[in-house]
mmCIF file with all atom_site columns, C-alpha atoms in Angstrom:
data_model
loop_
_atom_site.group_PDB
_atom_site.id
_atom_site.type_symbol
_atom_site.label_atom_id
_atom_site.label_alt_id
_atom_site.label_comp_id
_atom_site.label_asym_id
_atom_site.label_entity_id
_atom_site.label_seq_id
_atom_site.pdbx_PDB_ins_code
_atom_site.Cartn_x
_atom_site.Cartn_y
_atom_site.Cartn_z
_atom_site.occupancy
_atom_site.B_iso_or_equiv
_atom_site.pdbx_formal_charge
_atom_site.auth_seq_id
_atom_site.auth_comp_id
_atom_site.auth_asym_id
_atom_site.auth_atom_id
_atom_site.pdbx_PDB_model_num
ATOM 1   C CA . MET A 1 1   ? 12.752  7.982   -10.178 1.00 0.00 ? 440 MET A CA 1
ATOM 2   C CA . ILE A 1 2   ? 10.717  7.103   -7.066  1.00 0.00 ? 441 ILE A CA 1
ATOM 3   C CA . THR A 1 3   ? 11.458  3.942   -5.249  1.00 0.00 ? 442 THR A CA 1
ATOM 4   C CA . LEU A 1 4   ? 8.484   1.738   -4.499  1.00 0.00 ? 443 LEU A CA 1
ATOM 5   C CA . MET A 1 5   ? 7.995   -1.503  -2.390  1.00 0.00 ? 444 MET A CA 1
ATOM 6   C CA . LEU A 1 6   ? 5.223   -3.902  -1.733  1.00 0.00 ? 445 LEU A CA 1
ATOM 7   C CA . ALA A 1 7   ? 3.809   -3.951  1.823   1.00 0.00 ? 446 ALA A CA 1
ATOM 8   C CA . SER A 1 8   ? 4.024   -7.747  1.792   1.00 0.00 ? 447 SER A CA 1
ATOM 9   C CA . GLU A 1 9   ? 7.845   -7.362  1.604   1.00 0.00 ? 448 GLU A CA 1
ATOM 10  C CA . LEU A 1 10  ? 7.877   -5.969  5.076   1.00 0.00 ? 449 LEU A CA 1
ATOM 11  C CA . THR A 1 11  ? 6.145   -9.147  6.570   1.00 0.00 ? 450 THR A CA 1
ATOM 12  C CA . LYS A 1 12  ? 8.424   -10.946 8.980   1.00 0.00 ? 451 LYS A CA 1
ATOM 13  C CA . ARG A 1 13  ? 11.085  -8.357  8.532   1.00 0.00 ? 452 ARG A CA 1
ATOM 14  C CA . VAL A 1 14  ? 13.048  -8.020  11.732  1.00 0.00 ? 453 VAL A CA 1
ATOM 15  C CA . VAL A 1 15  ? 12.609  -4.785  13.853  1.00 0.00 ? 454 VAL A CA 1
ATOM 16  C CA . VAL A 1 16  ? 16.131  -3.548  15.137  1.00 0.00 ? 455 VAL A CA 1
ATOM 17  C CA . THR A 1 17  ? 16.968  -0.888  17.355  1.00 0.00 ? 456 THR A CA 1
ATOM 18  C CA . LEU A 1 18  ? 19.882  1.586   16.376  1.00 0.00 ? 457 LEU A CA 1
ATOM 19  C CA . GLY A 1 19  ? 21.834  -0.120  19.306  1.00 0.00 ? 458 GLY A CA 1
ATOM 20  C CA . GLY A 1 20  ? 21.609  -3.515  17.345  1.00 0.00 ? 459 GLY A CA 1
ATOM 21  C CA . GLU A 1 21  ? 18.915  -5.242  19.446  1.00 0.00 ? 460 GLU A CA 1
ATOM 22  C CA . ALA A 1 22  ? 16.238  -7.184  17.576  1.00 0.00 ? 461 ALA A CA 1
ATOM 23  C CA . VAL A 1 23  ? 13.008  -6.634  19.458  1.00 0.00 ? 462 VAL A CA 1
ATOM 24  C CA . ALA A 1 24  ? 10.295  -8.021  17.125  1.00 0.00 ? 463 ALA A CA 1
ATOM 25  C CA . GLN A 1 25  ? 9.404   -8.832  13.523  1.00 0.00 ? 464 GLN A CA 1
ATOM 26  C CA . ILE A 1 26  ? 6.753   -7.332  11.498  1.00 0.00 ? 465 ILE A CA 1
ATOM 27  C CA . ARG A 1 27  ? 3.432   -9.220  11.435  1.00 0.00 ? 466 ARG A CA 1
ATOM 28  C CA . ASP A 1 28  ? 0.962   -7.133  9.432   1.00 0.00 ? 467 ASP A CA 1
ATOM 29  C CA . THR A 1 29  ? 0.990   -3.594  7.795   1.00 0.00 ? 468 THR A CA 1
ATOM 30  C CA . VAL A 1 30  ? -1.794  -1.311  8.984   1.00 0.00 ? 469 VAL A CA 1
ATOM 31  C CA . PHE A 1 31  ? -3.303  0.700   6.126   1.00 0.00 ? 470 PHE A CA 1
ATOM 32  C CA . ASP A 1 32  ? -5.608  3.706   6.450   1.00 0.00 ? 471 ASP A CA 1
ATOM 33  C CA . PRO A 1 33  ? -7.514  3.794   3.195   1.00 0.00 ? 472 PRO A CA 1
ATOM 34  C CA . GLN A 1 34  ? -9.090  7.215   3.917   1.00 0.00 ? 473 GLN A CA 1
ATOM 35  C CA . ALA A 1 35  ? -5.744  8.867   4.564   1.00 0.00 ? 474 ALA A CA 1
ATOM 36  C CA . GLY A 1 36  ? -3.962  6.749   1.788   1.00 0.00 ? 475 GLY A CA 1
ATOM 37  C CA . ARG A 1 37  ? -0.970  5.931   3.983   1.00 0.00 ? 476 ARG A CA 1
ATOM 38  C CA . ILE A 1 38  ? 0.578   3.202   6.155   1.00 0.00 ? 477 ILE A CA 1
ATOM 39  C CA . THR A 1 39  ? -0.036  4.103   9.744   1.00 0.00 ? 478 THR A CA 1
ATOM 40  C CA . GLY A 1 40  ? 2.200   1.364   11.275  1.00 0.00 ? 479 GLY A CA 1
ATOM 41  C CA . PHE A 1 41  ? 2.767   -2.365  11.881  1.00 0.00 ? 480 PHE A CA 1
ATOM 42  C CA . THR A 1 42  ? 1.521   -4.944  14.317  1.00 0.00 ? 481 THR A CA 1
ATOM 43  C CA . LEU A 1 43  ? 4.256   -7.034  15.638  1.00 0.00 ? 482 LEU A CA 1
ATOM 44  C CA . SER A 1 44  ? 5.064   -10.634 16.710  1.00 0.00 ? 483 SER A CA 1
ATOM 45  C CA . GLY A 1 45  ? 7.884   -11.979 18.824  1.00 0.00 ? 484 GLY A CA 1
ATOM 46  C CA . ARG A 1 46  ? 11.154  -13.552 17.362  1.00 0.00 ? 485 ARG A CA 1
ATOM 47  C CA . GLY A 1 47  ? 11.326  -17.232 16.980  1.00 0.00 ? 486 GLY A CA 1
ATOM 48  C CA . LEU A 1 48  ? 9.291   -20.121 15.464  1.00 0.00 ? 487 LEU A CA 1
ATOM 49  C CA . LEU A 1 49  ? 6.690   -20.258 18.199  1.00 0.00 ? 488 LEU A CA 1
ATOM 50  C CA . ALA A 1 50  ? 6.550   -16.684 18.977  1.00 0.00 ? 489 ALA A CA 1
ATOM 51  C CA . GLY A 1 51  ? 2.917   -15.089 18.982  1.00 0.00 ? 490 GLY A CA 1
ATOM 52  C CA . PRO A 1 52  ? 1.680   -11.585 18.380  1.00 0.00 ? 491 PRO A CA 1
ATOM 53  C CA . LEU A 1 53  ? 2.836   -8.871  20.769  1.00 0.00 ? 492 LEU A CA 1
ATOM 54  C CA . LYS A 1 54  ? 0.658   -6.438  22.624  1.00 0.00 ? 493 LYS A CA 1
ATOM 55  C CA . GLU A 1 55  ? 2.867   -3.659  21.280  1.00 0.00 ? 494 GLU A CA 1
ATOM 56  C CA . SER A 1 56  ? 2.883   -2.194  17.751  1.00 0.00 ? 495 SER A CA 1
ATOM 57  C CA . LEU A 1 57  ? 5.041   0.125   15.706  1.00 0.00 ? 496 LEU A CA 1
ATOM 58  C CA . PRO A 1 58  ? 3.676   3.581   14.627  1.00 0.00 ? 497 PRO A CA 1
ATOM 59  C CA . PHE A 1 59  ? 5.050   4.315   11.062  1.00 0.00 ? 498 PHE A CA 1
ATOM 60  C CA . SER A 1 60  ? 6.055   7.746   12.351  1.00 0.00 ? 499 SER A CA 1
ATOM 61  C CA . GLU A 1 61  ? 8.648   6.026   14.649  1.00 0.00 ? 500 GLU A CA 1
ATOM 62  C CA . VAL A 1 62  ? 10.352  4.119   11.896  1.00 0.00 ? 501 VAL A CA 1
ATOM 63  C CA . HIS A 1 63  ? 13.901  5.348   11.451  1.00 0.00 ? 502 HIS A CA 1
ATOM 64  C CA . ALA A 1 64  ? 14.620  3.529   8.329   1.00 0.00 ? 503 ALA A CA 1
ATOM 65  C CA . ILE A 1 65  ? 13.575  0.482   6.273   1.00 0.00 ? 504 ILE A CA 1
ATOM 66  C CA . GLY A 1 66  ? 16.369  -1.563  4.979   1.00 0.00 ? 505 GLY A CA 1
ATOM 67  C CA . PRO A 1 67  ? 16.497  -4.695  2.737   1.00 0.00 ? 506 PRO A CA 1
ATOM 68  C CA . SER A 1 68  ? 16.364  -7.157  5.801   1.00 0.00 ? 507 SER A CA 1
ATOM 69  C CA . ALA A 1 69  ? 15.306  -4.991  8.813   1.00 0.00 ? 508 ALA A CA 1
ATOM 70  C CA . VAL A 1 70  ? 13.064  -2.090  9.972   1.00 0.00 ? 509 VAL A CA 1
ATOM 71  C CA . MET A 1 71  ? 15.126  0.274   12.110  1.00 0.00 ? 510 MET A CA 1
ATOM 72  C CA . ILE A 1 72  ? 13.866  2.186   15.242  1.00 0.00 ? 511 ILE A CA 1
ATOM 73  C CA . LEU A 1 73  ? 15.610  4.393   17.736  1.00 0.00 ? 512 LEU A CA 1
ATOM 74  C CA . SER A 1 74  ? 14.624  2.175   20.658  1.00 0.00 ? 513 SER A CA 1
ATOM 75  C CA . GLU A 1 75  ? 12.039  -0.221  22.160  1.00 0.00 ? 514 GLU A CA 1
ATOM 76  C CA . ALA A 1 76  ? 10.522  2.797   23.816  1.00 0.00 ? 515 ALA A CA 1
ATOM 77  C CA . VAL A 1 77  ? 8.886   3.926   20.544  1.00 0.00 ? 516 VAL A CA 1
ATOM 78  C CA . LEU A 1 78  ? 6.595   0.970   20.422  1.00 0.00 ? 517 LEU A CA 1
ATOM 79  C CA . GLU A 1 79  ? 3.018   1.614   21.477  1.00 0.00 ? 518 GLU A CA 1
ATOM 80  C CA . LYS A 1 80  ? -0.064  -0.299  22.546  1.00 0.00 ? 519 LYS A CA 1
ATOM 81  C CA . ARG A 1 81  ? -1.513  -2.278  19.629  1.00 0.00 ? 520 ARG A CA 1
ATOM 82  C CA . ASP A 1 82  ? -4.957  -0.466  19.621  1.00 0.00 ? 521 ASP A CA 1
ATOM 83  C CA . LEU A 1 83  ? -3.330  2.951   19.293  1.00 0.00 ? 522 LEU A CA 1
ATOM 84  C CA . VAL A 1 84  ? -1.986  1.819   15.794  1.00 0.00 ? 523 VAL A CA 1
ATOM 85  C CA . VAL A 1 85  ? -4.580  -0.561  14.541  1.00 0.00 ? 524 VAL A CA 1
ATOM 86  C CA . GLY A 1 86  ? -7.516  1.712   15.715  1.00 0.00 ? 525 GLY A CA 1
ATOM 87  C CA . ALA A 1 87  ? -10.995 0.658   16.496  1.00 0.00 ? 526 ALA A CA 1
ATOM 88  C CA . ASP A 1 88  ? -11.948 -0.322  12.982  1.00 0.00 ? 527 ASP A CA 1
ATOM 89  C CA . GLU A 1 89  ? -9.130  -2.838  12.623  1.00 0.00 ? 528 GLU A CA 1
ATOM 90  C CA . ALA A 1 90  ? -8.195  -1.378  9.187   1.00 0.00 ? 529 ALA A CA 1
ATOM 91  C CA . GLY A 1 91  ? -5.251  -3.677  8.682   1.00 0.00 ? 530 GLY A CA 1
ATOM 92  C CA . HIS A 1 92  ? -3.249  -4.657  5.714   1.00 0.00 ? 531 HIS A CA 1
ATOM 93  C CA . GLY A 1 93  ? -4.646  -8.164  5.816   1.00 0.00 ? 532 GLY A CA 1
ATOM 94  C CA . GLN A 1 94  ? -8.217  -6.892  5.457   1.00 0.00 ? 533 GLN A CA 1
ATOM 95  C CA . VAL A 1 95  ? -7.311  -4.903  2.489   1.00 0.00 ? 534 VAL A CA 1
ATOM 96  C CA . ILE A 1 96  ? -6.125  -7.943  0.540   1.00 0.00 ? 535 ILE A CA 1
ATOM 97  C CA . GLY A 1 97  ? -9.005  -9.230  -1.518  1.00 0.00 ? 536 GLY A CA 1
ATOM 98  C CA . ALA A 1 98  ? -10.882 -6.087  -1.483  1.00 0.00 ? 537 ALA A CA 1
ATOM 99  C CA . PRO A 1 99  ? -12.566 -5.003  -4.735  1.00 0.00 ? 538 PRO A CA 1
ATOM 100 C CA . VAL A 1 100 ? -11.115 -2.042  -6.586  1.00 0.00 ? 539 VAL A CA 1
ATOM 101 C CA . LEU A 1 101 ? -13.524 0.386   -8.246  1.00 0.00 ? 540 LEU A CA 1
ATOM 102 C CA . THR A 1 102 ? -13.061 3.312   -10.477 1.00 0.00 ? 541 THR A CA 1
ATOM 103 C CA . ASP A 1 103 ? -14.717 6.576   -9.253  1.00 0.00 ? 542 ASP A CA 1
ATOM 104 C CA . GLN A 1 104 ? -17.029 6.052   -12.099 1.00 0.00 ? 543 GLN A CA 1
ATOM 105 C CA . GLY A 1 105 ? -18.394 2.764   -10.476 1.00 0.00 ? 544 GLY A CA 1
ATOM 106 C CA . THR A 1 106 ? -16.580 0.018   -12.623 1.00 0.00 ? 545 THR A CA 1
ATOM 107 C CA . GLU A 1 107 ? -15.095 -2.805  -10.783 1.00 0.00 ? 546 GLU A CA 1
ATOM 108 C CA . ILE A 1 108 ? -11.646 -3.433  -12.194 1.00 0.00 ? 547 ILE A CA 1
ATOM 109 C CA . GLY A 1 109 ? -10.185 -6.234  -9.952  1.00 0.00 ? 548 GLY A CA 1
ATOM 110 C CA . THR A 1 110 ? -9.219  -7.124  -6.438  1.00 0.00 ? 549 THR A CA 1
ATOM 111 C CA . VAL A 1 111 ? -6.329  -6.180  -4.254  1.00 0.00 ? 550 VAL A CA 1
ATOM 112 C CA . LEU A 1 112 ? -3.376  -8.390  -3.946  1.00 0.00 ? 551 LEU A CA 1
ATOM 113 C CA . ASP A 1 113 ? -0.801  -6.132  -2.370  1.00 0.00 ? 552 ASP A CA 1
ATOM 114 C CA . VAL A 1 114 ? -0.245  -2.545  -1.400  1.00 0.00 ? 553 VAL A CA 1
ATOM 115 C CA . VAL A 1 115 ? 2.376   -0.436  -3.123  1.00 0.00 ? 554 VAL A CA 1
ATOM 116 C CA . ILE A 1 116 ? 4.185   2.145   -0.866  1.00 0.00 ? 555 ILE A CA 1
ATOM 117 C CA . GLU A 1 117 ? 6.704   4.761   -1.513  1.00 0.00 ? 556 GLU A CA 1
ATOM 118 C CA . ALA A 1 118 ? 10.168  3.976   0.133   1.00 0.00 ? 557 ALA A CA 1
ATOM 119 C CA . GLY A 1 119 ? 11.129  6.555   2.840   1.00 0.00 ? 558 GLY A CA 1
ATOM 120 C CA . ASN A 1 120 ? 9.366   7.670   5.973   1.00 0.00 ? 559 ASN A CA 1
ATOM 121 C CA . SER A 1 121 ? 6.131   9.034   4.610   1.00 0.00 ? 560 SER A CA 1
ATOM 122 C CA . GLY A 1 122 ? 4.200   5.733   4.505   1.00 0.00 ? 561 GLY A CA 1
ATOM 123 C CA . ARG A 1 123 ? 2.405   7.030   1.530   1.00 0.00 ? 562 ARG A CA 1
ATOM 124 C CA . VAL A 1 124 ? 0.365   4.482   -0.404  1.00 0.00 ? 563 VAL A CA 1
ATOM 125 C CA . ILE A 1 125 ? 1.131   4.942   -4.235  1.00 0.00 ? 564 ILE A CA 1
ATOM 126 C CA . GLY A 1 126 ? -1.130  2.251   -5.657  1.00 0.00 ? 565 GLY A CA 1
ATOM 127 C CA . PHE A 1 127 ? -2.190  -1.318  -5.458  1.00 0.00 ? 566 PHE A CA 1
ATOM 128 C CA . GLU A 1 128 ? -1.116  -4.648  -7.042  1.00 0.00 ? 567 GLU A CA 1
ATOM 129 C CA . ILE A 1 129 ? -4.458  -6.129  -8.335  1.00 0.00 ? 568 ILE A CA 1
ATOM 130 C CA . ALA A 1 130 ? -5.903  -9.248  -9.917  1.00 0.00 ? 569 ALA A CA 1
ATOM 131 C CA . ALA A 1 131 ? -7.260  -7.484  -12.879 1.00 0.00 ? 570 ALA A CA 1
ATOM 132 C CA . ASN A 1 132 ? -10.747 -8.455  -14.344 1.00 0.00 ? 571 ASN A CA 1
ATOM 133 C CA . GLU A 1 133 ? -11.955 -8.190  -17.844 1.00 0.00 ? 572 GLU A CA 1
ATOM 134 C CA . ASN A 1 134 ? -12.862 -4.461  -17.207 1.00 0.00 ? 573 ASN A CA 1
ATOM 135 C CA . LEU A 1 135 ? -9.169  -3.685  -17.009 1.00 0.00 ? 574 LEU A CA 1
ATOM 136 C CA . ASP A 1 136 ? -7.414  -6.369  -18.845 1.00 0.00 ? 575 ASP A CA 1
ATOM 137 C CA . ASP A 1 137 ? -8.821  -8.941  -21.335 1.00 0.00 ? 576 ASP A CA 1
ATOM 138 C CA . ARG A 1 138 ? -6.263  -11.417 -20.182 1.00 0.00 ? 577 ARG A CA 1
ATOM 139 C CA . GLU A 1 139 ? -7.077  -10.840 -16.458 1.00 0.00 ? 578 GLU A CA 1
ATOM 140 C CA . ARG A 1 140 ? -3.515  -10.797 -15.378 1.00 0.00 ? 579 ARG A CA 1
ATOM 141 C CA . LYS A 1 141 ? -1.917  -9.122  -12.227 1.00 0.00 ? 580 LYS A CA 1
ATOM 142 C CA . ALA A 1 142 ? -1.383  -5.364  -12.680 1.00 0.00 ? 581 ALA A CA 1
ATOM 143 C CA . PHE A 1 143 ? -0.155  -2.442  -10.748 1.00 0.00 ? 582 PHE A CA 1
ATOM 144 C CA . ILE A 1 144 ? -2.426  0.700   -10.623 1.00 0.00 ? 583 ILE A CA 1
ATOM 145 C CA . PRO A 1 145 ? -1.895  4.118   -9.252  1.00 0.00 ? 584 PRO A CA 1
ATOM 146 C CA . ARG A 1 146 ? -4.026  5.121   -6.218  1.00 0.00 ? 585 ARG A CA 1
ATOM 147 C CA . GLY A 1 147 ? -4.339  8.810   -7.126  1.00 0.00 ? 586 GLY A CA 1
ATOM 148 C CA . GLU A 1 148 ? -5.769  11.253  -4.631  1.00 0.00 ? 587 GLU A CA 1
ATOM 149 C CA . THR A 1 149 ? -9.293  9.641   -4.511  1.00 0.00 ? 588 THR A CA 1
ATOM 150 C CA . ARG A 1 150 ? -10.088 8.951   -0.930  1.00 0.00 ? 589 ARG A CA 1
ATOM 151 C CA . ALA A 1 151 ? -13.563 7.492   -1.150  1.00 0.00 ? 590 ALA A CA 1
ATOM 152 C CA . VAL A 1 152 ? -14.191 4.147   0.338   1.00 0.00 ? 591 VAL A CA 1
ATOM 153 C CA . SER A 1 153 ? -17.385 2.248   -0.301  1.00 0.00 ? 592 SER A CA 1
ATOM 154 C CA . GLY A 1 154 ? -17.744 -0.617  2.271   1.00 0.00 ? 593 GLY A CA 1
ATOM 155 C CA . ARG A 1 155 ? -14.501 -2.517  1.783   1.00 0.00 ? 594 ARG A CA 1
ATOM 156 C CA . ALA A 1 156 ? -14.114 -1.320  -1.715  1.00 0.00 ? 595 ALA A CA 1
ATOM 157 C CA . LEU A 1 157 ? -11.085 0.788   -2.600  1.00 0.00 ? 596 LEU A CA 1
ATOM 158 C CA . VAL A 1 158 ? -11.716 3.501   -5.214  1.00 0.00 ? 597 VAL A CA 1
ATOM 159 C CA . VAL A 1 159 ? -9.263  4.879   -7.876  1.00 0.00 ? 598 VAL A CA 1
ATOM 160 C CA . PRO A 1 160 ? -9.659  7.518   -10.451 1.00 0.00 ? 599 PRO A CA 1
ATOM 161 C CA . ALA A 1 161 ? -11.055 6.193   -13.742 1.00 0.00 ? 600 ALA A CA 1
ATOM 162 C CA . HIS A 1 162 ? -8.076  7.573   -15.670 1.00 0.00 ? 601 HIS A CA 1
ATOM 163 C CA . ALA A 1 163 ? -5.682  5.572   -13.490 1.00 0.00 ? 602 ALA A CA 1
ATOM 164 C CA . ARG A 1 164 ? -6.531  2.701   -15.723 1.00 0.00 ? 603 ARG A CA 1
ATOM 165 C CA . HIS A 1 165 ? -4.219  4.180   -18.432 1.00 0.00 ? 604 HIS A CA 1
ATOM 166 C CA . PHE A 1 166 ? -1.250  4.132   -16.255 1.00 0.00 ? 605 PHE A CA 1
ATOM 167 C CA . VAL A 1 167 ? -1.165  0.420   -15.242 1.00 0.00 ? 606 VAL A CA 1
ATOM 168 C CA . ALA A 1 168 ? 2.051   -1.650  -15.272 1.00 0.00 ? 607 ALA A CA 1
ATOM 169 C CA . ASP A 1 169 ? 2.963   -5.314  -15.386 1.00 0.00 ? 608 ASP A CA 1
ATOM 170 C CA . ASP A 1 170 ? 5.729   -5.234  -12.778 1.00 0.00 ? 609 ASP A CA 1
ATOM 171 C CA . LEU A 1 171 ? 6.982   -3.047  -9.896  1.00 0.00 ? 610 LEU A CA 1
ATOM 172 C CA . PRO A 1 172 ? 9.996   -1.517  -11.718 1.00 0.00 ? 611 PRO A CA 1
ATOM 173 C CA . SER A 1 173 ? 8.029   -0.222  -14.735 1.00 0.00 ? 612 SER A CA 1
ATOM 174 C CA . PHE A 1 174 ? 5.200   0.894   -12.353 1.00 0.00 ? 613 PHE A CA 1
ATOM 175 C CA . SER A 1 175 ? 7.512   3.569   -11.012 1.00 0.00 ? 614 SER A CA 1
ATOM 176 C CA . ALA A 1 176 ? 7.624   5.249   -14.420 1.00 0.00 ? 615 ALA A CA 1
ATOM 177 C CA . GLN A 1 177 ? 3.939   4.937   -14.769 1.00 0.00 ? 616 GLN A CA 1
ATOM 178 C CA . VAL A 1 178 ? 3.382   6.656   -11.287 1.00 0.00 ? 617 VAL A CA 1
ATOM 179 C CA . GLU A 1 179 ? 5.407   9.615   -12.509 1.00 0.00 ? 618 GLU A CA 1
ATOM 180 C CA . ALA A 1 180 ? 3.459   9.758   -15.659 1.00 0.00 ? 619 ALA A CA 1
ATOM 181 C CA . PHE A 1 181 ? 0.298   9.696   -13.736 1.00 0.00 ? 620 PHE A CA 1
ATOM 182 C CA . ARG A 1 182 ? 1.317   12.376  -11.569 1.00 0.00 ? 621 ARG A CA 1
ATOM 183 C CA . ALA A 1 183 ? 2.425   14.462  -14.486 1.00 0.00 ? 622 ALA A CA 1
ATOM 184 C CA . HIS A 1 184 ? -1.018  13.934  -15.956 1.00 0.00 ? 623 HIS A CA 1
ATOM 185 C CA . ASN A 1 185 ? -2.829  14.926  -12.935 1.00 0.00 ? 624 ASN A CA 1
ATOM 186 C CA . ALA A 1 186 ? -0.714  18.177  -12.754 1.00 0.00 ? 625 ALA A CA 1
ATOM 187 C CA . GLU A 1 187 ? -1.778  19.262  -16.247 1.00 0.00 ? 626 GLU A CA 1
ATOM 188 C CA . PRO A 1 188 ? -5.242  20.911  -16.661 1.00 0.00 ? 627 PRO A CA 1
ATOM 189 C CA . TYR A 1 189 ? -7.377  18.867  -19.140 1.00 0.00 ? 628 TYR A CA 1
ATOM 190 C CA . ALA A 1 190 ? -10.832 19.231  -20.401 1.00 0.00 ? 629 ALA A CA 1
ATOM 191 C CA . GLY A 1 191 ? -13.239 16.982  -18.490 1.00 0.00 ? 630 GLY A CA 1
ATOM 192 C CA . THR A 1 192 ? -12.667 13.284  -18.095 1.00 0.00 ? 631 THR A CA 1
ATOM 193 C CA . ALA A 1 193 ? -14.192 11.990  -21.436 1.00 0.00 ? 632 ALA A CA 1
ATOM 194 C CA . ALA A 1 194 ? -10.803 10.997  -22.644 1.00 0.00 ? 633 ALA A CA 1
ATOM 195 C CA . ALA A 1 195 ? -10.479 8.741   -19.571 1.00 0.00 ? 634 ALA A CA 1
ATOM 196 C CA . GLY A 1 196 ? -13.839 7.070   -19.838 1.00 0.00 ? 635 GLY A CA 1
ATOM 197 C CA . GLU A 1 197 ? -14.611 3.516   -19.192 1.00 0.00 ? 636 GLU A CA 1
ATOM 198 C CA . GLY A 1 198 ? -13.574 2.159   -22.568 1.00 0.00 ? 637 GLY A CA 1
ATOM 199 C CA . GLY A 1 199 ? -10.694 -0.088  -23.249 1.00 0.00 ? 638 GLY A CA 1
ATOM 200 C CA . GLN A 1 200 ? -7.280  0.291   -21.774 1.00 0.00 ? 639 GLN A CA 1
ATOM 201 C CA . ALA A 1 201 ? -5.079  2.852   -23.517 1.00 0.00 ? 640 ALA A CA 1
#
């Protein structure tokens, strides 16, 4: 069973070196929608009045993510903010509220959070979304797999149409749905008619 976490859970988590020095705290999670992964974190200083830091943390330099802290080898791994955020400022904060479309053009909701796989890959597994009537008649919050679709239309994030059949109501059950979604994608199947834009399976 894969272990999943929400990107928002990392916000304000303390960044600590292996030597035990607390050097910063997570401010925002930087998400690259084209690559489908977390590229790093912007940082703020410690303390109530501390503002944003000029340095940021590349995800590749994360040693471990624990329940209360993000571990790094040393403060030397921090880089200039622009190297992590990039010119397009594709940050986690800008992903929130973005519309989610299927690759057949149906809007199914808006992003509430980004679901990432625990570990050091930074891979984005899916999204927590505020579902609209095209996904759920009750328009509840739902978790949907990202799949391998990489297309981004403006600020919209695009998921495979058949991902609608692997949604979950909470993060623990979403882990099983992701594994089922991966197994489905690994099996050859005839066309996509069975995963059309009709009601939810």
